[in-house]
Coordinates of C-alpha atoms in Angstrom, one line a residue:
M573 CA 20.5 203.4 120.6
A574 CA 19.2 206.7 121.8
Q575 CA 15.7 205.4 121.3
T576 CA 16.4 202.4 123.4
A577 CA 17.8 204.6 126.2
R578 CA 14.6 206.7 126.2
E579 CA 12.5 203.6 126.4
V580 CA 14.4 202.1 129.3
G581 CA 14.3 205.4 131.1
H582 CA 10.6 205.6 130.6
W583 CA 10.0 202.0 131.8
L584 CA 12.0 202.6 135.0
A585 CA 10.2 205.9 135.7
D586 CA 6.8 204.1 135.4
P587 CA 5.5 203.4 139.0
R588 CA 4.0 200.1 137.8
T589 CA 7.5 198.7 137.3
S590 CA 8.2 198.3 141.0
A591 CA 4.6 197.4 141.8
V592 CA 4.5 194.3 139.7
G593 CA 7.0 192.4 141.7
S594 CA 10.6 192.1 142.6
D595 CA 11.5 190.0 139.6
V596 CA 10.3 192.7 137.1
A597 CA 12.0 195.5 139.2
A598 CA 15.2 193.5 139.1
A599 CA 14.8 193.0 135.3
F600 CA 14.5 196.7 134.6
A601 CA 17.3 197.6 137.0
A602 CA 19.5 195.1 135.2
L603 CA 18.5 196.6 131.8
A604 CA 19.3 200.1 133.1
E605 CA 22.7 199.1 134.4
A606 CA 23.4 197.3 131.1
H607 CA 22.5 200.4 129.1
R608 CA 24.7 202.6 131.3
G609 CA 27.5 200.3 130.5
G610 CA 27.2 201.6 126.9
G611 CA 26.6 198.5 124.8
V612 CA 23.7 196.7 123.1
R613 CA 25.4 193.3 123.8
Q614 CA 25.2 193.9 127.5
L615 CA 21.5 195.0 127.1
A616 CA 20.7 191.8 125.1
R617 CA 22.4 189.7 127.8
A618 CA 20.3 191.4 130.5
A619 CA 17.1 190.9 128.5
E620 CA 17.8 187.2 128.1
R621 CA 18.7 186.8 131.8
H622 CA 15.4 188.4 132.8
F623 CA 13.3 187.4 129.8
W624 CA 10.7 185.4 131.8
P625 CA 9.3 188.2 134.1
L626 CA 9.3 190.6 131.1
L627 CA 7.6 188.1 128.8
R628 CA 5.0 187.3 131.5
T629 CA 4.1 190.7 132.9
R630 CA 5.6 193.4 130.6
P631 CA 5.4 191.9 127.1
A632 CA 4.8 195.2 125.3
E633 CA 8.0 196.7 126.7
L634 CA 9.9 193.5 125.9
D635 CA 8.7 193.6 122.3
D636 CA 9.8 197.3 122.0
L637 CA 13.2 196.4 123.4
L638 CA 13.6 193.4 121.0
R639 CA 12.7 195.5 118.0
A640 CA 15.4 198.0 119.0
L641 CA 18.2 195.4 119.2
P642 CA 20.3 195.0 116.0
S643 CA 19.9 191.6 114.2
D644 CA 23.6 190.7 114.6
V645 CA 23.2 190.9 118.3
L646 CA 19.8 189.2 118.4
E647 CA 21.1 186.2 116.5
R648 CA 23.5 185.4 119.4
H649 CA 20.5 185.1 121.7
P650 CA 18.1 182.4 120.3
L651 CA 15.7 182.7 123.3
L652 CA 15.2 186.4 122.4
V653 CA 14.7 185.5 118.7
H654 CA 12.2 182.9 119.8
V655 CA 10.0 185.5 121.6
H656 CA 10.6 188.3 119.1
P657 CA 7.5 189.9 117.5
M658 CA 8.9 189.0 114.1
A659 CA 10.1 185.5 115.0
S660 CA 8.0 183.8 112.3
S661 CA 9.8 185.7 109.5
M662 CA 13.3 185.5 111.0
A663 CA 15.7 182.9 109.8
G664 CA 16.6 180.0 112.2
S665 CA 19.7 180.5 114.3
P666 CA 22.7 179.6 112.1
A667 CA 24.6 177.9 114.9
A668 CA 23.6 177.2 118.5
S669 CA 27.2 177.2 119.5
A670 CA 27.4 180.9 118.5
A671 CA 24.9 181.8 121.3
D672 CA 26.2 184.5 123.6
P673 CA 25.9 183.3 127.2
A674 CA 24.1 185.6 129.6
G675 CA 27.0 185.4 132.0
D676 CA 25.4 183.2 134.7
V677 CA 27.0 180.2 136.2
D678 CA 24.2 179.3 138.6
D679 CA 21.5 176.7 138.1
A680 CA 19.1 179.3 136.7
G681 CA 21.7 180.4 134.1
R682 CA 22.6 176.9 133.1
L683 CA 18.9 176.0 132.6
R684 CA 18.3 179.1 130.5
A685 CA 21.4 178.4 128.4
L686 CA 20.2 174.9 127.7
V687 CA 16.7 176.2 126.7
S688 CA 18.4 178.8 124.5
R689 CA 20.6 176.1 122.8
M690 CA 17.6 173.8 122.4
V691 CA 15.5 176.5 120.7
A692 CA 18.4 177.5 118.4
L693 CA 18.9 173.9 117.2
R694 CA 15.2 173.5 116.7
R695 CA 14.8 176.7 114.7
S696 CA 17.8 175.7 112.5
G697 CA 16.1 172.4 111.7
D698 CA 18.4 170.1 113.7
V699 CA 15.6 168.6 115.8
A700 CA 17.6 165.4 116.6
T701 CA 20.3 167.3 118.4
A702 CA 17.7 169.6 120.0
A703 CA 16.1 166.5 121.4
G704 CA 19.4 165.5 123.0
V705 CA 19.6 168.9 124.7
A706 CA 16.0 168.4 125.8
D707 CA 17.1 165.2 127.6
R708 CA 19.8 167.0 129.5
L709 CA 17.4 169.9 130.3
V710 CA 14.8 167.5 131.8
E711 CA 17.5 165.9 133.9
L712 CA 18.3 169.3 135.4
L713 CA 14.7 170.4 135.7
T714 CA 13.9 167.4 137.8
D715 CA 16.7 168.0 140.2
L716 CA 16.4 171.7 141.1
R717 CA 17.4 173.4 144.2
V718 CA 16.4 177.0 143.3
P719 CA 13.2 178.0 145.1
S720 CA 12.6 181.0 142.8
L721 CA 12.7 178.6 139.8
S722 CA 10.4 176.1 141.4
D723 CA 7.8 178.7 142.1
A724 CA 4.6 178.4 140.1
T725 CA 5.2 181.9 138.6
G726 CA 8.7 181.0 137.6
P727 CA 9.9 179.9 134.2
L728 CA 9.8 176.1 134.8
P729 CA 6.4 175.5 133.2
F730 CA 7.6 177.5 130.2
Y731 CA 10.7 175.4 130.0
F732 CA 8.8 172.1 130.1
A733 CA 6.5 173.5 127.4
Q734 CA 9.5 174.2 125.2
V735 CA 10.7 170.6 125.8
A736 CA 7.3 169.5 124.7
V737 CA 7.6 171.5 121.4
T738 CA 11.0 169.9 120.8
R739 CA 9.8 166.4 121.5
L740 CA 6.9 167.0 119.1
L741 CA 9.1 168.2 116.3
A742 CA 11.6 165.4 116.9
G743 CA 8.7 162.9 116.2
D744 CA 8.4 161.6 119.8
V745 CA 4.8 162.7 120.2
L746 CA 4.2 160.6 123.4
A747 CA 7.1 162.2 125.1
A748 CA 5.8 165.6 124.0
I749 CA 2.5 164.7 125.7
R750 CA 4.3 163.9 128.9
A751 CA 6.3 167.1 128.9
A752 CA 3.2 169.2 128.1
T753 CA 1.3 167.5 130.8
T754 CA 4.0 168.4 133.3
A755 CA 4.0 172.0 132.1
R756 CA 0.2 172.1 132.5
Q757 CA 0.3 170.6 136.0
M758 CA 2.9 173.1 137.1
A759 CA 1.0 176.0 135.6
D760 CA -2.2 174.9 137.3
A761 CA -0.8 176.2 140.6
D762 CA -1.1 179.8 139.1
A763 CA -4.5 180.7 137.8
S764 CA -3.1 183.5 135.7
S765 CA -0.3 181.5 134.1
P766 CA -0.2 181.9 130.3
V767 CA 1.6 178.5 130.1
R768 CA -1.6 176.7 131.0
R769 CA -3.3 177.4 127.7
F770 CA 0.0 176.9 125.9
A771 CA 0.3 173.4 127.4
F772 CA -3.3 172.6 126.5
A773 CA -2.7 173.7 122.9
L774 CA 0.3 171.5 122.7
L775 CA -1.6 168.6 124.1
A776 CA -4.4 169.2 121.5
L777 CA -1.9 169.0 118.7
A778 CA 0.0 166.0 120.0
H779 CA -3.2 164.0 120.5
A780 CA -4.4 165.0 117.0
L781 CA -1.1 163.7 115.6
R782 CA -1.6 160.4 117.4
G783 CA -5.1 160.1 116.1
G784 CA -6.7 160.7 119.5
L785 CA -9.5 162.9 118.2
A786 CA -11.6 162.8 121.4
E787 CA -8.5 163.7 123.5
A788 CA -7.6 166.5 121.1
R789 CA -11.1 168.0 121.3
A790 CA -11.0 167.8 125.1
A791 CA -7.7 169.7 125.2
L792 CA -9.0 172.3 122.8
D793 CA -12.0 172.8 125.0
A794 CA -9.8 173.2 128.1
A795 CA -7.5 175.6 126.2
A796 CA -10.5 177.8 125.3
G797 CA -11.3 178.1 129.0
S798 CA -7.8 179.3 129.9
P799 CA -6.4 182.8 129.7
P800 CA -4.6 183.4 126.4
G801 CA -1.7 185.4 127.8
S802 CA 0.4 188.1 126.1
R803 CA 1.1 188.5 122.4
W804 CA 3.7 185.7 122.2
F805 CA 1.5 183.2 124.0
A806 CA -1.7 184.2 122.2
S807 CA -0.1 183.8 118.8
W808 CA 1.5 180.4 119.5
C809 CA -1.7 179.1 121.1
A810 CA -3.9 180.3 118.2
A811 CA -1.5 178.6 115.8
L812 CA -1.3 175.3 117.7
E813 CA -5.0 175.2 118.3
S814 CA -5.9 176.0 114.6
V815 CA -3.6 173.2 113.3
A816 CA -5.0 170.7 115.8
R817 CA -8.5 171.6 114.8
A818 CA -7.6 171.1 111.1
I819 CA -6.1 167.6 111.7
V820 CA -9.1 166.6 113.7
A821 CA -11.5 167.9 111.1
V822 CA -9.7 166.1 108.2
D823 CA -9.3 162.8 110.1
A824 CA -13.0 162.9 111.1
L825 CA -14.0 163.8 107.5
D826 CA -15.9 166.8 108.9
P827 CA -17.8 168.5 106.0
A828 CA -16.4 171.8 107.2
A829 CA -12.8 170.5 107.0
G830 CA -11.9 172.7 104.1
A831 CA -12.8 175.8 106.0
V832 CA -10.9 174.6 109.1
V833 CA -7.8 173.8 107.1
A834 CA -8.0 177.2 105.4
A835 CA -8.3 178.9 108.8
A836 CA -5.1 177.2 109.9
Y837 CA -3.3 178.5 106.9
D838 CA -4.5 182.0 107.6
E839 CA -2.9 182.0 111.0
R840 CA 0.6 183.5 111.3
L841 CA 2.2 180.1 112.0
P842 CA 5.5 179.8 113.7
S843 CA 8.0 178.4 111.2
E844 CA 8.5 175.4 113.4
I845 CA 4.9 174.1 113.0
V846 CA 4.3 174.9 109.4
A847 CA 5.1 171.3 108.5
V848 CA 2.3 170.1 110.8
A849 CA -0.2 172.4 109.0
A850 CA 1.0 170.8 105.7
L851 CA 0.0 167.4 107.1
A852 CA -3.6 168.6 107.4
G853 CA -3.6 170.2 104.0
S854 CA -2.1 167.3 102.2
R855 CA -4.4 164.7 103.8
H856 CA -7.4 166.9 102.9
A857 CA -6.3 167.1 99.3
V858 CA -6.0 163.4 99.0
V859 CA -9.5 162.9 100.6
R860 CA -10.9 165.4 98.1
G861 CA -9.5 163.5 95.2
V862 CA -6.8 166.0 94.2
P863 CA -3.6 164.3 95.3
A864 CA -1.5 166.5 93.0
E865 CA -2.5 169.4 95.2
A866 CA -1.2 167.4 98.2
L867 CA 2.2 167.3 96.5
D868 CA 2.1 171.0 95.9
V869 CA 1.3 171.7 99.6
L870 CA 4.2 169.5 100.7
D871 CA 6.6 171.2 98.3
R872 CA 5.5 174.7 99.4
L873 CA 5.4 174.1 103.1
V874 CA 7.9 171.3 103.8
P875 CA 10.8 171.7 101.3
P876 CA 13.5 169.0 101.6
R877 CA 15.9 171.3 103.3
M878 CA 13.4 171.7 106.2
A879 CA 12.6 168.0 106.4
S880 CA 15.9 166.3 107.1
S881 CA 14.7 164.5 110.2
G882 CA 12.0 164.2 112.8
L883 CA 8.3 165.0 112.3
A884 CA 8.7 167.2 109.3
A885 CA 10.6 164.4 107.4
D886 CA 7.9 161.8 108.4
I887 CA 5.2 164.2 107.2
R888 CA 6.9 165.0 103.9
S889 CA 7.8 161.4 102.9
A890 CA 4.6 159.8 104.0
G891 CA 2.5 162.5 102.4
A892 CA 4.4 162.2 99.1
I893 CA 4.1 158.4 99.0
E894 CA 0.3 158.6 99.7
A895 CA -0.3 161.3 97.1
H896 CA 1.6 159.4 94.4
V897 CA -0.3 156.2 95.3
A898 CA -3.6 158.1 95.1
M899 CA -2.6 159.3 91.6
G900 CA -1.8 155.7 90.6
D901 CA 1.8 156.6 90.0
L902 CA 3.4 153.8 92.0
A903 CA 6.8 154.2 90.3
A904 CA 6.9 157.8 91.6
A905 CA 5.8 156.6 95.1
R906 CA 8.7 154.1 95.1
S907 CA 11.1 156.8 94.2
V908 CA 10.3 159.0 97.2
V909 CA 13.5 159.6 99.2
V910 CA 13.0 158.7 102.8
A911 CA 15.5 160.6 105.0
G912 CA 17.1 158.3 107.7
S913 CA 15.0 155.7 109.4
P914 CA 11.3 156.0 108.4
G915 CA 8.9 157.4 111.0
P916 CA 5.7 155.7 111.8
M917 CA 3.6 157.6 109.2
T918 CA 6.2 156.8 106.5
S919 CA 6.4 153.2 107.6
L920 CA 2.7 152.8 107.2
A921 CA 2.7 154.6 103.8
L922 CA 5.4 152.2 102.6
L923 CA 3.4 149.3 103.8
R924 CA 0.4 150.5 101.8
L925 CA 2.7 151.0 98.8
R926 CA 3.7 147.4 99.0
I927 CA 0.1 146.4 99.1
H928 CA -0.8 148.4 96.0
T929 CA 2.2 147.1 94.0
G930 CA 0.9 143.6 94.7
D931 CA 3.8 142.6 96.9
G932 CA 1.6 140.7 99.4
V933 CA 4.5 138.6 100.8
G934 CA 6.7 141.7 101.3
A935 CA 3.8 143.6 102.8
L936 CA 3.1 140.8 105.3
A937 CA 6.8 140.8 106.4
A938 CA 6.7 144.6 106.7
A939 CA 3.4 144.5 108.7
S940 CA 5.0 141.9 111.1
R941 CA 8.0 144.2 111.7
L942 CA 5.7 147.2 112.3
S943 CA 3.6 145.3 114.8
R944 CA 6.7 145.0 117.0
S945 CA 7.4 148.8 116.9
T946 CA 6.9 150.8 120.0
A947 CA 6.5 154.0 118.0
L948 CA 3.0 153.4 116.7
S949 CA 0.1 155.1 118.4
P950 CA -3.2 153.2 119.0
A951 CA -4.7 154.8 115.9
Q952 CA -1.7 153.7 113.8
R953 CA -2.1 150.2 115.2
E954 CA -5.7 150.2 114.0
E955 CA -4.4 151.3 110.6
L956 CA -2.0 148.4 110.7
Q957 CA -5.0 146.1 111.5
L958 CA -6.8 147.4 108.4
A959 CA -3.7 146.9 106.3
R960 CA -3.3 143.3 107.5
A961 CA -6.9 142.6 106.3
Y962 CA -6.0 143.9 102.9
I963 CA -2.9 141.7 102.8
S964 CA -5.0 138.7 103.8
V965 CA -7.3 139.3 100.9
Q966 CA -4.4 139.6 98.5
L967 CA -2.7 136.4 99.7
T968 CA -5.6 134.2 100.5
G969 CA -8.6 135.8 98.8
G970 CA -10.3 136.6 102.1
V971 CA -10.1 137.2 105.8
D972 CA -10.9 134.8 108.7
A973 CA -13.8 135.3 111.1
A974 CA -11.6 136.8 113.8
E975 CA -10.2 139.4 111.5
A976 CA -13.7 140.2 110.1
N977 CA -15.1 140.7 113.6
G978 CA -12.2 142.9 114.6
I979 CA -12.7 145.1 111.5
A980 CA -16.4 145.4 112.1
R981 CA -15.9 146.5 115.7
L982 CA -13.3 149.0 114.6
A983 CA -15.5 150.5 111.9
A984 CA -18.4 150.8 114.4
A985 CA -16.3 152.4 117.1
T986 CA -13.8 154.7 115.4
T987 CA -14.3 158.4 114.7
R988 CA -11.3 158.4 112.3
R989 CA -13.3 158.3 109.1
R990 CA -10.3 159.2 106.9
Q991 CA -8.5 156.1 108.2
L992 CA -11.3 153.9 107.0
S993 CA -11.5 155.7 103.6
S994 CA -7.7 155.2 103.1
N995 CA -7.6 151.5 104.1
L996 CA -10.9 149.8 103.6
S997 CA -11.3 149.0 99.9
P998 CA -14.4 147.3 98.5
C999 CA -12.6 144.0 98.3
V1000 CA -11.8 144.1 102.0
I1001 CA -15.4 145.1 102.9
E1002 CA -16.8 142.2 100.9
A1003 CA -14.4 139.8 102.6
V1004 CA -15.4 141.0 106.0
A1005 CA -19.1 141.0 105.2
V1006 CA -19.0 137.3 104.4
H1007 CA -18.4 136.5 108.1
L1008 CA -21.2 138.8 109.4
D1009 CA -24.9 138.1 109.9
S1010 CA -27.4 140.3 108.1
D1011 CA -27.8 142.7 111.0
R1012 CA -24.0 143.2 111.6
R1013 CA -23.4 143.5 107.8
A1014 CA -26.0 146.2 107.6
A1015 CA -24.4 147.9 110.6
L1016 CA -21.0 147.8 108.9
L1017 CA -22.3 149.3 105.7
R1018 CA -24.1 152.1 107.7
C1019 CA -20.7 152.9 109.4
L1020 CA -19.0 153.1 106.0
D1021 CA -21.8 154.9 104.2
P1022 CA -20.6 158.5 104.9
V1023 CA -17.0 157.5 104.0
P1024 CA -15.9 158.7 100.6
D1025 CA -14.2 155.9 98.6
V1026 CA -10.6 157.0 98.1
S1027 CA -9.1 153.7 99.0
D1028 CA -10.0 151.6 96.0
I1029 CA -6.9 152.5 94.0
P1030 CA -6.3 149.5 91.7
A1031 CA -3.5 147.3 93.0
A1032 CA -0.7 146.5 90.6
P1033 CA -1.5 143.5 88.4
R1034 CA -0.4 140.2 89.8
L1035 CA 1.9 138.7 87.1
S1036 CA 2.9 135.1 86.8
P1037 CA 6.7 134.4 87.0
G1038 CA 6.7 133.8 83.2
E1039 CA 5.0 137.1 82.6
V1040 CA 7.5 138.9 84.9
R1041 CA 10.4 137.4 82.9
V1042 CA 8.8 138.4 79.5
L1043 CA 8.1 142.0 80.8
A1044 CA 11.8 142.3 82.0
V1045 CA 13.1 141.2 78.5
L1046 CA 10.4 143.2 76.6
V1047 CA 12.1 146.4 77.7
H1048 CA 15.3 145.4 75.9
R1049 CA 14.1 143.2 73.0
A1050 CA 12.1 144.3 70.0
S1051 CA 10.7 141.1 68.5
T1052 CA 9.0 137.9 69.7
T1053 CA 11.9 135.8 68.4
E1054 CA 14.5 137.9 70.3
I1055 CA 12.4 137.5 73.5
A1056 CA 12.1 133.8 73.0
D1057 CA 15.8 133.4 72.4
A1058 CA 16.7 135.4 75.5
L1059 CA 14.4 133.3 77.7
F1060 CA 15.1 129.9 76.0
V1061 CA 11.4 129.3 75.2
S1062 CA 9.4 129.0 72.0
P1063 CA 7.9 132.0 70.2
N1064 CA 4.4 130.6 70.8
T1065 CA 5.0 130.6 74.6
V1066 CA 6.1 134.2 74.4
K1067 CA 3.0 135.1 72.3
T1068 CA 0.8 133.5 74.9
Q1069 CA 2.4 135.2 77.8
L1070 CA 2.3 138.6 76.0
R1071 CA -1.4 138.2 75.4
S1072 CA -1.9 137.5 79.1
L1073 CA 0.4 140.4 80.1
Y1074 CA -1.5 142.8 77.8
R1075 CA -4.8 141.8 79.3
K1076 CA -3.6 142.2 82.9
L1077 CA -2.1 145.6 82.2
G1078 CA -5.1 146.7 80.2
V1079 CA -3.1 147.6 77.0
H1080 CA -2.9 146.6 73.4
S1081 CA 0.8 147.1 72.4
R1082 CA 4.3 146.6 73.6
T1083 CA 4.9 150.4 74.0
Q1084 CA 1.7 150.7 76.0
A1085 CA 2.8 147.6 78.1
I1086 CA 6.1 149.2 79.0
G1087 CA 4.4 152.6 79.9
A1088 CA 1.9 150.8 82.1
A1089 CA 4.7 148.7 83.8
V1090 CA 6.5 152.0 84.6
R1091 CA 3.4 153.5 86.1
W1092 CA 2.8 150.4 88.3
G1093 CA 6.4 150.4 89.4
L1094 CA 7.0 147.0 87.7
V1095 CA 9.9 148.3 85.6
D1096 CA 12.6 150.7 86.6
P1097 CA 12.3 153.9 84.4
A1098 CA 16.1 154.1 84.2
E1099 CA 16.0 150.9 82.1
I1100 CA 13.7 152.6 79.6
S1101 CA 16.0 155.6 79.5
E1102 CA 19.0 153.4 78.8
R1103 CA 17.2 151.6 76.0
V1104 CA 16.2 154.9 74.4
S1105 CA 19.7 156.4 74.6
A1106 CA 21.1 153.2 73.2

């Protein structure tokens, strides 16, 4: 504590303290008074009450003070933990309700307490409750009567930026864009505001997540032209921008995507956005044809305990389904546990899984439900359009002229090359090409030429009702006669259906047929285990 006393005394003796403005002078006066009171808890409360002028104009001194505070005191002040130099390696706040109030009962204090609680919940992984606090915070922020708060140099732009982070992690990316835009507009009134670049970085990441690659690039350019701010702002902006660049590079199938993804991993990422970096890494692994690596990325960076809800849950479940489908292990894809209601990425991954398992009717119903969702971004609606074309090919053997023209226009206009590679299989391309004249057909093929073919994962064999019944009984019956007796058909009928079943599954024995059926998700592996144990 003696070290802290010397530091506070040194800061107060520095003539720059009073020169930088009344807010900073008041902050150091409050710190000095708290220290004279003899306790680190009072010092932490004073630091949280005046965190904004310190973070904005005296970040080095704030960092020194935060390093000097004991961890058991810090953990009761989530806002201080959030701006701590070692925040990325510190555990999330165990309980937002344990936060130690700074003692204010005015509007400024209530706002700061809400921000602190929101950050604590977010860092603990409870993004759903954090989003509820964000709702309340926005209500208060839009009805302020505190001139010092409403000033462009005040903390309001920072608060709106924190709302944007919370919305993003809760999976409401459009609301995150609105909050980040508000933060940027407020920060525009102060040319030196560090929040301006922070807001642009948030916008870049949010647009990248929605598939708006042009908008993400524009936001990245705007961020590069804004001042980076102090250590905390600079590190967060670098992380957000690097992850946004990685997602854009992967979705555009940029030849340099591998290096861009690696650069994002090299950043000292805040723990809250590690899951978003995993999205870029897992997608890139699938595009490169190493989906097992995608599963490893998800397991390392988005463990189940960190993905109970919100964006992290959507990234983990969608990424796992897509990786298993790319490996041809449809049974494993079907076994992926989806926490709560599936997010838009997971819903689309489940739709593609239905397509690959040959469930065209179920896929069509799921696509109809998704088309009514308000959670899909324009890019995801295009993905749904591509999936519908695949379903049409499955159910009718082709697409109509309107669908074909729509797909051709989409392929010509989009910069989301990964989207095409994941959803346009050769059978769909052939069905679309039938409706195009020679010039448009050539144009379509030119659009697709640079797209690596990772979408042509064989769909599960389409079995007749009789073959489905034989396969179900085959798991539990050893001989042709037993199968015939169980199905009340003749042994010759069983033999015919078995030959057809083997041909469709590409196997030559009953054991191989059962193994293939498990891989395609046509048989529950638990049934095999029961049979073996019996």
